[in-house]
Amino acid sequence: MDETKSIKIGIAILIVFGAILAIPVQQPVQAGGYQDGQSEAEQDFMRSNGQDKDPGCSPQNGVDYCTAYKLGYEAKWGHMWIVFDCRSGVCQ
């Protein structure tokens, strides 16, 4: 019984260390996607006077990147919508 418990603890430790090692790899992709989404939203918003929102992301970039990209896009678009007045047809 003690040997089984030791094996389970060893496996748990390996899983925890594996997760810890995987986190730094994913964070730059997510941060880059979020920043790219924000940048694209700002450009789209100003170019279209707040009319044409297109948070599309190529699936070739991967799920993590695209999820972060879309979150960044939506967050920036919402911020721009609050900050700028586009009722005249030109965002100010």
XYZ file of N, CA and C in Angstrom, residues 37-89:
159
model
N -4.687 41.689 -31.260
C -6.121 41.951 -31.359
C -6.460 43.381 -31.014
N -5.822 43.905 -29.974
C -6.068 45.295 -29.595
C -5.618 46.255 -30.697
N -4.472 46.004 -31.251
C -3.940 46.862 -32.308
C -4.854 46.843 -33.532
N -5.283 45.659 -33.915
C -6.162 45.533 -35.089
C -7.510 46.196 -34.837
N -8.056 46.061 -33.627
C -9.339 46.685 -33.291
C -9.243 48.201 -33.387
N -8.144 48.750 -32.890
C -7.973 50.209 -32.945
C -7.933 50.687 -34.392
N -7.181 49.971 -35.227
C -7.094 50.345 -36.642
C -8.450 50.209 -37.331
N -9.140 49.085 -37.089
C -10.452 48.864 -37.696
C -11.448 49.935 -37.254
N -11.430 50.243 -35.974
C -12.374 51.217 -35.426
C -12.184 52.584 -36.072
N -10.959 53.045 -36.122
C -10.685 54.374 -36.671
C -10.914 54.404 -38.184
N -10.559 53.338 -38.867
C -10.719 53.284 -40.323
C -12.204 53.259 -40.713
N -13.027 52.591 -39.915
C -14.445 52.423 -40.262
C -15.369 53.348 -39.471
N -14.796 54.265 -38.698
C -15.592 55.159 -37.853
C -16.514 54.381 -36.919
N -15.998 53.294 -36.382
C -16.739 52.502 -35.403
C -17.856 51.665 -35.983
N -17.825 51.424 -37.307
C -18.918 50.712 -37.955
C -18.618 49.243 -38.279
N -17.425 48.934 -38.722
C -17.113 47.592 -39.213
C -16.158 46.856 -38.288
N -16.732 46.010 -37.445
C -15.927 45.224 -36.514
C -15.645 43.873 -37.149
N -14.367 43.458 -37.165
C -13.976 42.186 -37.763
C -12.908 41.513 -36.894
N -13.336 40.801 -35.845
C -12.357 40.156 -34.969
C -11.898 38.784 -35.466
N -11.941 38.568 -36.774
C -11.558 37.272 -37.328
C -10.078 36.968 -37.107
N -9.790 35.681 -36.965
C -8.412 35.230 -36.742
C -8.203 33.950 -37.536
N -7.107 33.867 -38.237
C -6.803 32.671 -39.020
C -6.569 31.474 -38.105
N -7.244 30.360 -38.365
C -7.042 29.154 -37.550
C -5.599 28.656 -37.567
N -4.834 29.074 -38.556
C -3.433 28.669 -38.639
C -2.621 29.224 -37.472
N -3.122 30.281 -36.816
C -2.417 30.866 -35.679
C -2.564 30.044 -34.406
N -3.508 29.132 -34.378
C -3.712 28.283 -33.201
C -4.834 28.794 -32.312
N -5.384 27.896 -31.541
C -6.531 28.203 -30.691
C -6.166 29.204 -29.604
N -5.045 29.017 -28.927
C -4.656 29.927 -27.842
C -4.452 31.346 -28.353
N -3.743 31.470 -29.467
C -3.499 32.793 -30.049
C -4.811 33.458 -30.444
N -5.672 32.722 -31.149
C -6.926 33.303 -31.640
C -7.864 33.666 -30.497
N -7.884 32.869 -29.445
C -8.718 33.202 -28.289
C -8.241 34.506 -27.673
N -6.938 34.628 -27.477
C -6.380 35.854 -26.911
C -6.589 37.031 -27.858
N -6.426 36.797 -29.155
C -6.621 37.841 -30.169
C -8.043 38.395 -30.094
N -9.030 37.499 -30.057
C -10.428 37.929 -30.034
C -10.768 38.665 -28.740
N -10.220 38.203 -27.633
C -10.443 38.908 -26.365
C -9.846 40.311 -26.412
N -8.635 40.428 -26.937
C -7.993 41.728 -27.064
C -8.753 42.637 -28.004
N -9.228 42.075 -29.102
C -9.981 42.852 -30.090
C -11.254 43.409 -29.463
N -12.026 42.537 -28.826
C -13.297 42.961 -28.221
C -13.081 43.974 -27.099
N -12.050 43.763 -26.304
C -11.769 44.692 -25.207
C -11.421 46.078 -25.747
N -10.567 46.128 -26.755
C -10.151 47.423 -27.322
C -11.307 48.090 -28.058
N -12.089 47.299 -28.792
C -13.225 47.859 -29.516
C -14.200 48.503 -28.528
N -14.496 47.812 -27.439
C -15.383 48.355 -26.415
C -14.832 49.625 -25.807
N -13.539 49.645 -25.549
C -12.889 50.840 -25.000
C -12.996 52.007 -25.983
N -12.720 51.732 -27.243
C -12.777 52.778 -28.263
C -14.210 53.304 -28.395
N -15.184 52.423 -28.311
C -16.581 52.812 -28.446
C -16.984 53.779 -27.323
N -16.435 53.564 -26.145
C -16.737 54.429 -25.000
C -16.009 55.767 -25.115
N -14.767 55.735 -25.543
C -13.915 56.928 -25.564
C -14.248 57.880 -26.713
N -14.531 57.326 -27.876
C -14.726 58.164 -29.068
C -16.199 58.379 -29.385
N -16.507 59.544 -29.913
C -17.850 59.885 -30.386
C -17.825 59.807 -31.913
N -18.545 58.842 -32.471
C -18.523 58.630 -33.923
C -19.869 58.986 -34.554
N -20.734 59.657 -33.836
C -22.068 59.968 -34.355
C -22.015 60.855 -35.600
N -21.002 61.676 -35.714
C -20.908 62.583 -36.865
C -20.383 61.878 -38.113
N -19.967 60.629 -37.981
C -19.376 59.911 -39.096
C -17.862 59.937 -39.056
